[in-house]
Short mmCIF file of N, CA and C in Angstrom, two decimals:
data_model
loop_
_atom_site.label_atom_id
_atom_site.label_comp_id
_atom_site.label_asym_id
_atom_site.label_seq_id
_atom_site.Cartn_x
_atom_site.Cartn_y
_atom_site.Cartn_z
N UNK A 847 -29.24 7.47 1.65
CA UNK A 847 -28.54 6.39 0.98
C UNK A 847 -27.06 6.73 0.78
N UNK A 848 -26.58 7.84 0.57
CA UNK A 848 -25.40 8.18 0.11
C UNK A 848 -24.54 8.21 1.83
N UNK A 849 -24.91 8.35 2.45
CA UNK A 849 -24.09 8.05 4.08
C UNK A 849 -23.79 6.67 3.61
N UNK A 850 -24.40 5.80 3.66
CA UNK A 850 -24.46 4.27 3.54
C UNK A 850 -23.27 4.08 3.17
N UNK A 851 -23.67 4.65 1.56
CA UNK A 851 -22.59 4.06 0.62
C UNK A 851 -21.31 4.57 1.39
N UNK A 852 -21.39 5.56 1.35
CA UNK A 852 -19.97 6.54 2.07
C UNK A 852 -19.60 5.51 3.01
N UNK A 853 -20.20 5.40 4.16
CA UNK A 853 -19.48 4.19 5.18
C UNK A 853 -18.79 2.79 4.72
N UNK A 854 -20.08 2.47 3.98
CA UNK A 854 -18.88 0.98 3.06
C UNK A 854 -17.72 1.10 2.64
N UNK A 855 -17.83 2.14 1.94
CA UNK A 855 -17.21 2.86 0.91
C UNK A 855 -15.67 2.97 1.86
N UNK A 856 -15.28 3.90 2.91
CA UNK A 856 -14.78 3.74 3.67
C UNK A 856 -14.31 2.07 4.47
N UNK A 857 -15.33 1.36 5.01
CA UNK A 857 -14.74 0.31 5.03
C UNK A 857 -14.13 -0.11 4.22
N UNK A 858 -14.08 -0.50 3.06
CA UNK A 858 -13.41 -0.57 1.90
C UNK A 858 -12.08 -0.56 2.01
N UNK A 859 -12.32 0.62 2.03
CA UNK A 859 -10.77 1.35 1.99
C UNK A 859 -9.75 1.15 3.15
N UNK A 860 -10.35 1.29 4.25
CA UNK A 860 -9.44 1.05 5.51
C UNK A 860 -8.99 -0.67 5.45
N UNK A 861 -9.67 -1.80 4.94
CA UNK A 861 -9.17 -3.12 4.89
C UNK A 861 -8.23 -3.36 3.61
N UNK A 862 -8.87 -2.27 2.63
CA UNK A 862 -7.53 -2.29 1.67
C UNK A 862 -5.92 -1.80 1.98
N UNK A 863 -6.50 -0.64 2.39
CA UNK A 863 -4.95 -0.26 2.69
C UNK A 863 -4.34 -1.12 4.04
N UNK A 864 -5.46 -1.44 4.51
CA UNK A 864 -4.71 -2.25 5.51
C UNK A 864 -3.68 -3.46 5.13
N UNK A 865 -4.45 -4.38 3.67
CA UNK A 865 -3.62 -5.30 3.20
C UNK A 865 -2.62 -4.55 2.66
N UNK A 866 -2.63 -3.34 2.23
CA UNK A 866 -1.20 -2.74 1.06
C UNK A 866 0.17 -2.07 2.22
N UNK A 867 -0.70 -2.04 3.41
CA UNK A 867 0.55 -1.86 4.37
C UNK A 867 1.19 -3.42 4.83
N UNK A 868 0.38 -4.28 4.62
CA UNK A 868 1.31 -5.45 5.14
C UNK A 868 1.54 -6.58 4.24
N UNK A 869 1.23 -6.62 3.52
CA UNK A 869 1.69 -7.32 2.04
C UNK A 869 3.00 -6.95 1.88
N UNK A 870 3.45 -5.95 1.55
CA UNK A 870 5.08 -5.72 1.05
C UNK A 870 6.01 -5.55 2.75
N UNK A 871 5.45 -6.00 3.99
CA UNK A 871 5.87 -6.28 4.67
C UNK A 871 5.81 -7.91 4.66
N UNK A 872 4.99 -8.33 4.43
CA UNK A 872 5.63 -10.34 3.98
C UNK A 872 6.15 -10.35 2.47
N UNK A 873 7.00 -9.80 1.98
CA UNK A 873 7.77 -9.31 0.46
C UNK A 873 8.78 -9.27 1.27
N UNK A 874 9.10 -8.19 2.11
CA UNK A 874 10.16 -7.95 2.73
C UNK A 874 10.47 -9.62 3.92
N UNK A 875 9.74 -10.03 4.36
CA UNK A 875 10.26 -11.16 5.53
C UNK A 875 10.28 -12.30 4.78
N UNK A 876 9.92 -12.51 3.35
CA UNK A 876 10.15 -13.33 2.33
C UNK A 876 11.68 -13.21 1.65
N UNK A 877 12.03 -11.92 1.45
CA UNK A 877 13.08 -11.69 0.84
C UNK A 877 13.89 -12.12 1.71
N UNK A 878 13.72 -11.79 3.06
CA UNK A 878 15.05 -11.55 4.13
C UNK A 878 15.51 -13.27 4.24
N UNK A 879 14.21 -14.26 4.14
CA UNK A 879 14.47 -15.60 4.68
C UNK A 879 15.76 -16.12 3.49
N UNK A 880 15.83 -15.82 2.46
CA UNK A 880 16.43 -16.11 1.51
C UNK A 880 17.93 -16.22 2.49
N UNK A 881 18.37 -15.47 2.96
CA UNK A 881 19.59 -15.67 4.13
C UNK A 881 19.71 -16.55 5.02
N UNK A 882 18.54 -17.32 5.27
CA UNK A 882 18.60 -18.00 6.48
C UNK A 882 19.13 -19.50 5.66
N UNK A 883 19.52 -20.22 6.39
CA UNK A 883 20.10 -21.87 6.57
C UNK A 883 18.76 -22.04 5.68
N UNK A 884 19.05 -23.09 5.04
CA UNK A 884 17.54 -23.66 3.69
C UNK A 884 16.92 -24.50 4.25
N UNK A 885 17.08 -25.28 5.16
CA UNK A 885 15.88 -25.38 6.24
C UNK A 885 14.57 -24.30 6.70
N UNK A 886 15.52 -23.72 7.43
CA UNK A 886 14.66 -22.27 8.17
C UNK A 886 14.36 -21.60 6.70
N UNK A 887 14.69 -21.36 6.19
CA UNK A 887 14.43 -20.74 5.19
C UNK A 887 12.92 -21.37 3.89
N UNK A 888 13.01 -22.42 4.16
CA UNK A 888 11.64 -23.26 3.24
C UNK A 888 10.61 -23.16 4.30
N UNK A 889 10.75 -23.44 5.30
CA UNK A 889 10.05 -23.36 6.38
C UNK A 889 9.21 -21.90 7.16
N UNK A 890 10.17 -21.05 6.32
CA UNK A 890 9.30 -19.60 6.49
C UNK A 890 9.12 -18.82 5.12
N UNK A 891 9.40 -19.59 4.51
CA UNK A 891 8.86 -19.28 2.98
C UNK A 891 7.55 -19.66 2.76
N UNK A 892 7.45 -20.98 2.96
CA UNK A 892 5.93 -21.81 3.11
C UNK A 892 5.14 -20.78 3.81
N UNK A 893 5.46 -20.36 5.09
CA UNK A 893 4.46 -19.84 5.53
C UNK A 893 4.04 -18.41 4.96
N UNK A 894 4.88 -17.67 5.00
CA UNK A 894 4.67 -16.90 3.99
C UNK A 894 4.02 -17.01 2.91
N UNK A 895 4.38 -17.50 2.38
CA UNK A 895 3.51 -18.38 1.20
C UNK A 895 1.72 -18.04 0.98
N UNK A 896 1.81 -19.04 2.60
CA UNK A 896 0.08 -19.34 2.62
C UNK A 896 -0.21 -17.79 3.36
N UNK A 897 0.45 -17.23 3.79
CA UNK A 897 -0.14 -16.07 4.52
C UNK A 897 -0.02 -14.64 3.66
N UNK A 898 0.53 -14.56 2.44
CA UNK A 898 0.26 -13.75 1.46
C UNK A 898 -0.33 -14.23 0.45
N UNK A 899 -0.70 -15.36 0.03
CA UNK A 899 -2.03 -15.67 -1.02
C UNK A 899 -3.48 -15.10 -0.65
N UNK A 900 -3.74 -16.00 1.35
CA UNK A 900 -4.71 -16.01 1.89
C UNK A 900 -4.79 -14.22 2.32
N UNK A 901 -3.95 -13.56 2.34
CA UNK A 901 -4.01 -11.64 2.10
C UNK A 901 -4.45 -11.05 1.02
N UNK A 902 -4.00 -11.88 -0.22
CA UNK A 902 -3.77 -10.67 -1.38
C UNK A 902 -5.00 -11.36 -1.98
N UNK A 903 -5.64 -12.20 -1.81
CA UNK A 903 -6.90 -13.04 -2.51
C UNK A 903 -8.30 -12.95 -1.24
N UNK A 904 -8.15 -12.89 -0.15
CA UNK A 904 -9.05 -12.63 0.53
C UNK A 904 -9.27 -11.60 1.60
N UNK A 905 -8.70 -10.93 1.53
CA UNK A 905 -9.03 -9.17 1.75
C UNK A 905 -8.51 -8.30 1.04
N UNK A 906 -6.95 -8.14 0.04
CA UNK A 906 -6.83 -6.82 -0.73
C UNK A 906 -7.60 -6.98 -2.20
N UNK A 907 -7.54 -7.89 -2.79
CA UNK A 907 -8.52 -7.66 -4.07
C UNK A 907 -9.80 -8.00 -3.56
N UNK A 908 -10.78 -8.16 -3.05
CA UNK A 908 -12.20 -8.09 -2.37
C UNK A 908 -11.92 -6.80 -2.05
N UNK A 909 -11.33 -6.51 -1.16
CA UNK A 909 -11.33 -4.95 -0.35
C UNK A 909 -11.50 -3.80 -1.67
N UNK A 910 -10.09 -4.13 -2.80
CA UNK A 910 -9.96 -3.01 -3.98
C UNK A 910 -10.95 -2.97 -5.00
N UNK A 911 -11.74 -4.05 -5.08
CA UNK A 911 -12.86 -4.23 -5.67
C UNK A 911 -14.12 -3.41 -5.20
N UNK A 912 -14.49 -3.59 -4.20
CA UNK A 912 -15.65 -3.23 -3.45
C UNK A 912 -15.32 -1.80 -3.36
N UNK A 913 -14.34 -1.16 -3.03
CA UNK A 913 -13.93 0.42 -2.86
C UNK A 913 -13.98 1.06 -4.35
N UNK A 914 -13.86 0.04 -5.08
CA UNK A 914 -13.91 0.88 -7.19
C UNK A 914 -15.79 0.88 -6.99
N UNK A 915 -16.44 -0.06 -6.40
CA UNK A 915 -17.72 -0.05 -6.78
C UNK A 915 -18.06 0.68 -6.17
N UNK A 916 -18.26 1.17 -4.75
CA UNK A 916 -19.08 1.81 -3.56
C UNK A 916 -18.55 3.17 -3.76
N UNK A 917 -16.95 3.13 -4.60
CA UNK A 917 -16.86 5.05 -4.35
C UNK A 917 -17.38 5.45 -5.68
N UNK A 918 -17.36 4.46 -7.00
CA UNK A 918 -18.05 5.05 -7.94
C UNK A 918 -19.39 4.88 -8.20
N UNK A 919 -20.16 4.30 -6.98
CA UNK A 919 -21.58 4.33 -6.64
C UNK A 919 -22.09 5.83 -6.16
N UNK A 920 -20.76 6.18 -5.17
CA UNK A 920 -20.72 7.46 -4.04
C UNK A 920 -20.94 8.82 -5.03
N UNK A 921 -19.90 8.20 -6.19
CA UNK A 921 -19.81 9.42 -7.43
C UNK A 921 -20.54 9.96 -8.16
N UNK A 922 -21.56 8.60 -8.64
CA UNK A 922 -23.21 8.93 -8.73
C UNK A 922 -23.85 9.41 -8.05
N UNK A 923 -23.99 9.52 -7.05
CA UNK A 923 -24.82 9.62 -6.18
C UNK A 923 -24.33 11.14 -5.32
N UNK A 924 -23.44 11.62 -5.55
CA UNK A 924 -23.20 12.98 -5.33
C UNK A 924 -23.22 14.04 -6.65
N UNK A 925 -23.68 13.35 -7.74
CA UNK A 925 -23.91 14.20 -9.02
C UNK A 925 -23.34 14.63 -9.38
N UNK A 926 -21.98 14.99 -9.28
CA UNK A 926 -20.63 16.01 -10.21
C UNK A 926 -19.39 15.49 -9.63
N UNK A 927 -18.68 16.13 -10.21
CA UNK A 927 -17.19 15.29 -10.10
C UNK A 927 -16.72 16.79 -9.83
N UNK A 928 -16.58 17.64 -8.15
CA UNK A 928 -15.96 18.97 -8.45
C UNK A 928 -14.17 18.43 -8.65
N UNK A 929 -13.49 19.79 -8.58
CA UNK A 929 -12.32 19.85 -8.94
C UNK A 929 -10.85 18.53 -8.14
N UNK A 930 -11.56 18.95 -6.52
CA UNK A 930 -10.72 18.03 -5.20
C UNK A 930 -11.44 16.33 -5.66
N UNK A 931 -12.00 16.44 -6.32
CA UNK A 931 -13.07 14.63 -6.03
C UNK A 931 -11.99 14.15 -7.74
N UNK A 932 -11.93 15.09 -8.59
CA UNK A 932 -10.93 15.04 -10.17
C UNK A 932 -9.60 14.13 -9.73
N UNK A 933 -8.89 15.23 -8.47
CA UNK A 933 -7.70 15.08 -7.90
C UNK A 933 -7.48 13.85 -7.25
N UNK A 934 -8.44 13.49 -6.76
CA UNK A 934 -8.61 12.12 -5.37
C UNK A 934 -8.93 10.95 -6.72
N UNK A 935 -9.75 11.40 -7.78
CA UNK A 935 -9.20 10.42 -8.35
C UNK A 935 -8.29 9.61 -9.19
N UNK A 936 -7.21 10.88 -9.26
CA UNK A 936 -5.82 10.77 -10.04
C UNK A 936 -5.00 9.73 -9.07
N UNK A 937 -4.90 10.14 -7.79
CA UNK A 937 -4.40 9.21 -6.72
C UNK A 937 -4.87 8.09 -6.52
N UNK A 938 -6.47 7.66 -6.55
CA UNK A 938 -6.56 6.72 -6.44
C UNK A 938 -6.39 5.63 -7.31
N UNK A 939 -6.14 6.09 -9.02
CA UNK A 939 -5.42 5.74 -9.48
C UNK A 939 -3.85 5.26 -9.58
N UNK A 940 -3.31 6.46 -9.13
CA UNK A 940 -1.95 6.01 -8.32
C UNK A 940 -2.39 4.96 -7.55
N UNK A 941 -2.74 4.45 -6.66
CA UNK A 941 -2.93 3.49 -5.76
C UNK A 941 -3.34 2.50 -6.34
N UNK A 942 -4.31 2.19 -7.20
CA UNK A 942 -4.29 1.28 -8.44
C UNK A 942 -3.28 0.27 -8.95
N UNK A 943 -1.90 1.34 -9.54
CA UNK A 943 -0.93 1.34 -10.31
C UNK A 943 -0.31 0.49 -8.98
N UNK A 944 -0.45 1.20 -8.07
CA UNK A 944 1.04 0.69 -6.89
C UNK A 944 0.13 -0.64 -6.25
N UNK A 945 -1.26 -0.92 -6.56
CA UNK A 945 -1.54 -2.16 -5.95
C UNK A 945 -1.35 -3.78 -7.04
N UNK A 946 -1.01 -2.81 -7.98
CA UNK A 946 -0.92 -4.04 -9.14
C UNK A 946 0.78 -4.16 -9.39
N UNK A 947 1.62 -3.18 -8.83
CA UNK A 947 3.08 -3.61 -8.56
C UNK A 947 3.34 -4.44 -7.98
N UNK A 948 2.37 -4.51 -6.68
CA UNK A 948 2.66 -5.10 -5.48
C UNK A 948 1.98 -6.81 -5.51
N UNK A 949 1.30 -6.48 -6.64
CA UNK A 949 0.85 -8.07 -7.35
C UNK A 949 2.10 -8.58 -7.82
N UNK A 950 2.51 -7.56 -8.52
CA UNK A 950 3.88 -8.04 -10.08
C UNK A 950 5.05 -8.70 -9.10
N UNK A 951 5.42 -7.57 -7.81
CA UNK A 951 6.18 -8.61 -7.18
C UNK A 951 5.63 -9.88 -6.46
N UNK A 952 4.78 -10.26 -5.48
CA UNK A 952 4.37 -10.81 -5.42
C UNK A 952 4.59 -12.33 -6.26
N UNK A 953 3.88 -12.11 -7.30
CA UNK A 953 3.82 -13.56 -8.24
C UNK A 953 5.00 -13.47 -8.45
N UNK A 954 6.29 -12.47 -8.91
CA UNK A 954 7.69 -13.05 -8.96
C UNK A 954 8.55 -13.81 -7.78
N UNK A 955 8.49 -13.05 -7.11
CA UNK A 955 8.74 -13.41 -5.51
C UNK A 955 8.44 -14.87 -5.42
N UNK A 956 7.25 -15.31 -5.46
CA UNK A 956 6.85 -16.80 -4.87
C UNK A 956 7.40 -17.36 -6.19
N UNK A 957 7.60 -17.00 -7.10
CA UNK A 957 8.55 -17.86 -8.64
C UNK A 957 9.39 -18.08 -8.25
N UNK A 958 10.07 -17.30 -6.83
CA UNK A 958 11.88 -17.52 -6.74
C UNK A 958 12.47 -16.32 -7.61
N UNK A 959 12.09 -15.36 -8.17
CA UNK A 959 12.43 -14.47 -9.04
C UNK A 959 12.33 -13.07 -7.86
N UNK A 960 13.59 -12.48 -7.87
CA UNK A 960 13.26 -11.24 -6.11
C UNK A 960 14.14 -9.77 -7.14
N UNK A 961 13.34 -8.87 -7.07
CA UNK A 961 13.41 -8.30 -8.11
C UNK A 961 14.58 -6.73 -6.80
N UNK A 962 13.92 -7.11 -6.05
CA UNK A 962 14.64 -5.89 -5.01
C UNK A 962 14.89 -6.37 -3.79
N UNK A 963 15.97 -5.25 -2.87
CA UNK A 963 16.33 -5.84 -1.84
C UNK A 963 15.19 -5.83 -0.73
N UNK A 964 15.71 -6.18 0.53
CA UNK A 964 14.47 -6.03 1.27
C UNK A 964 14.40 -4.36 1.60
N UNK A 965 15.52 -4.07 1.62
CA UNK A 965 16.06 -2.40 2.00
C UNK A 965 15.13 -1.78 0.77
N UNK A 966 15.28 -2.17 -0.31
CA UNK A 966 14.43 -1.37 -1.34
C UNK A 966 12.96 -1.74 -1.24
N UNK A 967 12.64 -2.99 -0.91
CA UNK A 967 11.05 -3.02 -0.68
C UNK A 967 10.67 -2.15 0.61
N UNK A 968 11.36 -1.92 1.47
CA UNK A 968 11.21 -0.93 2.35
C UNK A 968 10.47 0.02 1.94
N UNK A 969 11.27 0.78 1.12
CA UNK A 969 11.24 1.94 0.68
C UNK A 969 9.66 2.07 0.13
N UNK A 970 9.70 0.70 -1.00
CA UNK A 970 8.59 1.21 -1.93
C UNK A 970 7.33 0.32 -0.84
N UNK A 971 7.36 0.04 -0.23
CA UNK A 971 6.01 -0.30 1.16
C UNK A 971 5.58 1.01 1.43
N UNK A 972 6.27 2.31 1.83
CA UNK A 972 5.88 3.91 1.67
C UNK A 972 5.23 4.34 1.27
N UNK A 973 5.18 3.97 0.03
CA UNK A 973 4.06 4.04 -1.43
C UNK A 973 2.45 4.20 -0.90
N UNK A 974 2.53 3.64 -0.51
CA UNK A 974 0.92 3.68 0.39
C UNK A 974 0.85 4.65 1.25
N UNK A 975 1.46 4.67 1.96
CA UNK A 975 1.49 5.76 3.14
C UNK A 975 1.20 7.05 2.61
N UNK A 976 1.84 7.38 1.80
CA UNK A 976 2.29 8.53 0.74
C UNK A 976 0.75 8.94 0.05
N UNK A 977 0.50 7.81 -0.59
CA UNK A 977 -1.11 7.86 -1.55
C UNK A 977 -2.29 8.36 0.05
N UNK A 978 -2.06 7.26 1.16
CA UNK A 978 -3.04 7.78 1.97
C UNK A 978 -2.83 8.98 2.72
N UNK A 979 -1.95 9.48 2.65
CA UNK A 979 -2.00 11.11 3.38
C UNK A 979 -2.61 12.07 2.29
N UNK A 980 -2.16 11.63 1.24
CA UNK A 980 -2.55 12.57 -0.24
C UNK A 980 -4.07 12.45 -0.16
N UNK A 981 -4.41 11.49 -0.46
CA UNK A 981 -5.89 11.29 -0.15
C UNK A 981 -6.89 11.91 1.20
N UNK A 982 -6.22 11.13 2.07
CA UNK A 982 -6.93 11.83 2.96
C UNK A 982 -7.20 13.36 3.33
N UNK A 983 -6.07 13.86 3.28
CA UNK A 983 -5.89 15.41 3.22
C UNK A 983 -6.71 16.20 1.87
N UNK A 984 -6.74 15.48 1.12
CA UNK A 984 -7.48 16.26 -0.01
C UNK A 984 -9.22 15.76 0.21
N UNK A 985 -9.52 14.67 0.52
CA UNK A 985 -10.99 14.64 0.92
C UNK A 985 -11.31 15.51 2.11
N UNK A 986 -10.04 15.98 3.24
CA UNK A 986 -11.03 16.48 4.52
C UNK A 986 -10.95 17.77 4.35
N UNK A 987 -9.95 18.44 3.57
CA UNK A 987 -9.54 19.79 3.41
C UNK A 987 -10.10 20.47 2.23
N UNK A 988 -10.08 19.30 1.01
CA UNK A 988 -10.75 20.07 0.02
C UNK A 988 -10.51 21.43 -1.04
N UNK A 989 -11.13 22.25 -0.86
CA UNK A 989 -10.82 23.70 -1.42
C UNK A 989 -9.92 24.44 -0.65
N UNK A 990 -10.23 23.88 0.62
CA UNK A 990 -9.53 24.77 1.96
C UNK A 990 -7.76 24.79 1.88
N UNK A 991 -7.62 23.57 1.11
CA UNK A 991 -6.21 23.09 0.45
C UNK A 991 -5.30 23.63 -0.60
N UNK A 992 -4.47 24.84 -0.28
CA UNK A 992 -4.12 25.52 -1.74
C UNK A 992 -3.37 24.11 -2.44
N UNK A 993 -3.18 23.90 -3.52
CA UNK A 993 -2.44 23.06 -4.66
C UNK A 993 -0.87 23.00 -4.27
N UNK A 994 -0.67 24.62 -3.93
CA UNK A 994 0.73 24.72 -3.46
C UNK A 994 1.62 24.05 -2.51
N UNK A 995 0.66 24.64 -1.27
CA UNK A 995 0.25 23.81 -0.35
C UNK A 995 0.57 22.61 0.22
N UNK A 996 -0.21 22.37 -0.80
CA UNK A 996 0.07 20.61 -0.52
C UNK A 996 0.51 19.86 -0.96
N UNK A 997 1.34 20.57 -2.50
CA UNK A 997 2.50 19.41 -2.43
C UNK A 997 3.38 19.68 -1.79
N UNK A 998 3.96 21.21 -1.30
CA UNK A 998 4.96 21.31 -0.36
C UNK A 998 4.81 20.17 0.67
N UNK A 999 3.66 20.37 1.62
CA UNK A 999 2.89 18.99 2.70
C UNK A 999 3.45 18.18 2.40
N UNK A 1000 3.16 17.34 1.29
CA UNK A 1000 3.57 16.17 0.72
C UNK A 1000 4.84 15.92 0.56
N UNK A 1001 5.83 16.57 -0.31
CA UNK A 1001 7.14 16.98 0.21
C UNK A 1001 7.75 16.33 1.39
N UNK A 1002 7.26 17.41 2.29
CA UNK A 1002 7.99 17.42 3.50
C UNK A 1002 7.63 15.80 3.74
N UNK A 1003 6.76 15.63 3.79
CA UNK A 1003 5.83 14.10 4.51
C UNK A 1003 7.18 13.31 4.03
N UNK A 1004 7.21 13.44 2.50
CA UNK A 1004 7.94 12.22 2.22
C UNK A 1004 9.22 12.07 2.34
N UNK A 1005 9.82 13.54 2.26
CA UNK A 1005 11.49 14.04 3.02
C UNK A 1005 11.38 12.87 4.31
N UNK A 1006 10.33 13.19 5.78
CA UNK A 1006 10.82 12.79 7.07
C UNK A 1006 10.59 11.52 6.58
N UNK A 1007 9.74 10.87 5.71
CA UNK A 1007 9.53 9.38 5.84
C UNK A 1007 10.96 8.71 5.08
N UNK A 1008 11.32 9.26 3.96
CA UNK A 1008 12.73 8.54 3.29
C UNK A 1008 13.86 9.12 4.41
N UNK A 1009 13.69 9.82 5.37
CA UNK A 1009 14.82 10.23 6.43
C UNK A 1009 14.49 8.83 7.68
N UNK A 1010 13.42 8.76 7.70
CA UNK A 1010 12.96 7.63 8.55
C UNK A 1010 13.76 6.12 8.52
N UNK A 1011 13.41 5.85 6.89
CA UNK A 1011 13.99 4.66 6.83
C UNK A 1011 15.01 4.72 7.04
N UNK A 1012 16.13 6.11 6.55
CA UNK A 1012 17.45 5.67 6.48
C UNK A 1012 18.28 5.57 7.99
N UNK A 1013 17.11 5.98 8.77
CA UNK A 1013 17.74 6.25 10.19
C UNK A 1013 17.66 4.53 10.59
N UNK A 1014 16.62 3.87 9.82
CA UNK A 1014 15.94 2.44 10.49
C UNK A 1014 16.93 1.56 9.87
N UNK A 1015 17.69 1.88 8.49
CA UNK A 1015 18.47 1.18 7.88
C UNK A 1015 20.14 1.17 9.06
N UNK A 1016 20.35 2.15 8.99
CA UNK A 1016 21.38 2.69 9.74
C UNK A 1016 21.17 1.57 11.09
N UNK A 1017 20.27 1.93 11.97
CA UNK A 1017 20.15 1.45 13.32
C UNK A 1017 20.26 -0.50 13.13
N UNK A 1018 19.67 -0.48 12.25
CA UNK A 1018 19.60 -2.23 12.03
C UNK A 1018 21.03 -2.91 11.32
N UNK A 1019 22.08 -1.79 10.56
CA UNK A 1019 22.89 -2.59 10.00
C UNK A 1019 23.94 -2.16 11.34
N UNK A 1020 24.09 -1.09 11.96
CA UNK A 1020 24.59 -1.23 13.83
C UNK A 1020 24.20 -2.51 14.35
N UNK A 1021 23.26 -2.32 14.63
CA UNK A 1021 22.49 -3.45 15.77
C UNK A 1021 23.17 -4.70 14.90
N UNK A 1022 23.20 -5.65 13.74
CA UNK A 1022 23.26 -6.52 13.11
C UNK A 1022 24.83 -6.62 13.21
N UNK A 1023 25.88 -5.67 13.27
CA UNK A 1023 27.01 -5.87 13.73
C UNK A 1023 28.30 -5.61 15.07
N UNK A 1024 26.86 -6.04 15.49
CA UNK A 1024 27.40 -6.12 17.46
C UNK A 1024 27.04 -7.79 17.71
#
């Protein structure tokens, strides 16, 4: 029984994070339309619109729901909470926190209320990325994982990824003035 759960459990998770990687990517192509002529601009707002309700209402809260039940089904059902399973669930808490931000903008956003640039929603779209390496690495590695370790890991991860954007920021405000 506990494979089972584990596999759902997993599905779960991969359609969640799947919505938390592209949700604050229609945040960001929401924000950006705000520039365009107010034509083009209502016209890809709308869609947006319907294509982050029909996201954040029918696969990331179903998805974040079902992953709180099936991993704290999993939790039962493996009898103890060791030290790495403590840790995974501090993060997945983090991920919690950063999926209910991503609500907060959200409902401001479609108010007409834009709380950051698109350059800064950039940034915080990462947020996920960040939680799923943490996660993942601590479920496959485990004990095998010194503490030290891995926040150095983590570190670095998030050094090349904030070096990433700024290379992507850079290349796009070039490209945008040619």
């Amino acid at each position: 029984m506990y494979l089972y759960v584990k596999a759902i459990h997993i599905i779960f998770i991969v359609t969640w994070f799947a919505g938390l990687f592209y949700m604050p990517r229609l945040l960001i192509y929401y924000r950006e339309a705000c520039d365009k002529p107010e034509i083009e601009k209502g016209i890809i707002q709308d869609q947006l619109s319907i294509m982050m309700k029909r996201l954040w209402y029918g696969i990331i809260w179903p998805s974040a729901i079902l992953t709180i039940i099936f991993g704290g089904w999993m939790a039962y059902l493996y009898g103890s909470i060791p030290q790495w399973l403590a840790v995974k669930i501090l993060f997945v808490c983090a991920l919690y926190f950063y999926h209910f931000t991503i609500q907060f903008l959200y409902k401001k956003q479609i108010s007409g209320y834009f709380l950051y640039s698109s350059n800064q929603l950039r940034v915080w779209n990462e947020i996920a990325t960040i939680l799923l390496v943490a996660i993942v690495m601590l479920v496959s590695v485990k004990q095998a994982l010194s503490a030290l370790w891995g926040i150095i890991g983590l570190a670095c991860f998030i050094i090349i990824l904030l070096s990433a954007i700024k290379i992507y920021k850079s290349m796009r405000t070039r490209n945008a003035s040619k």
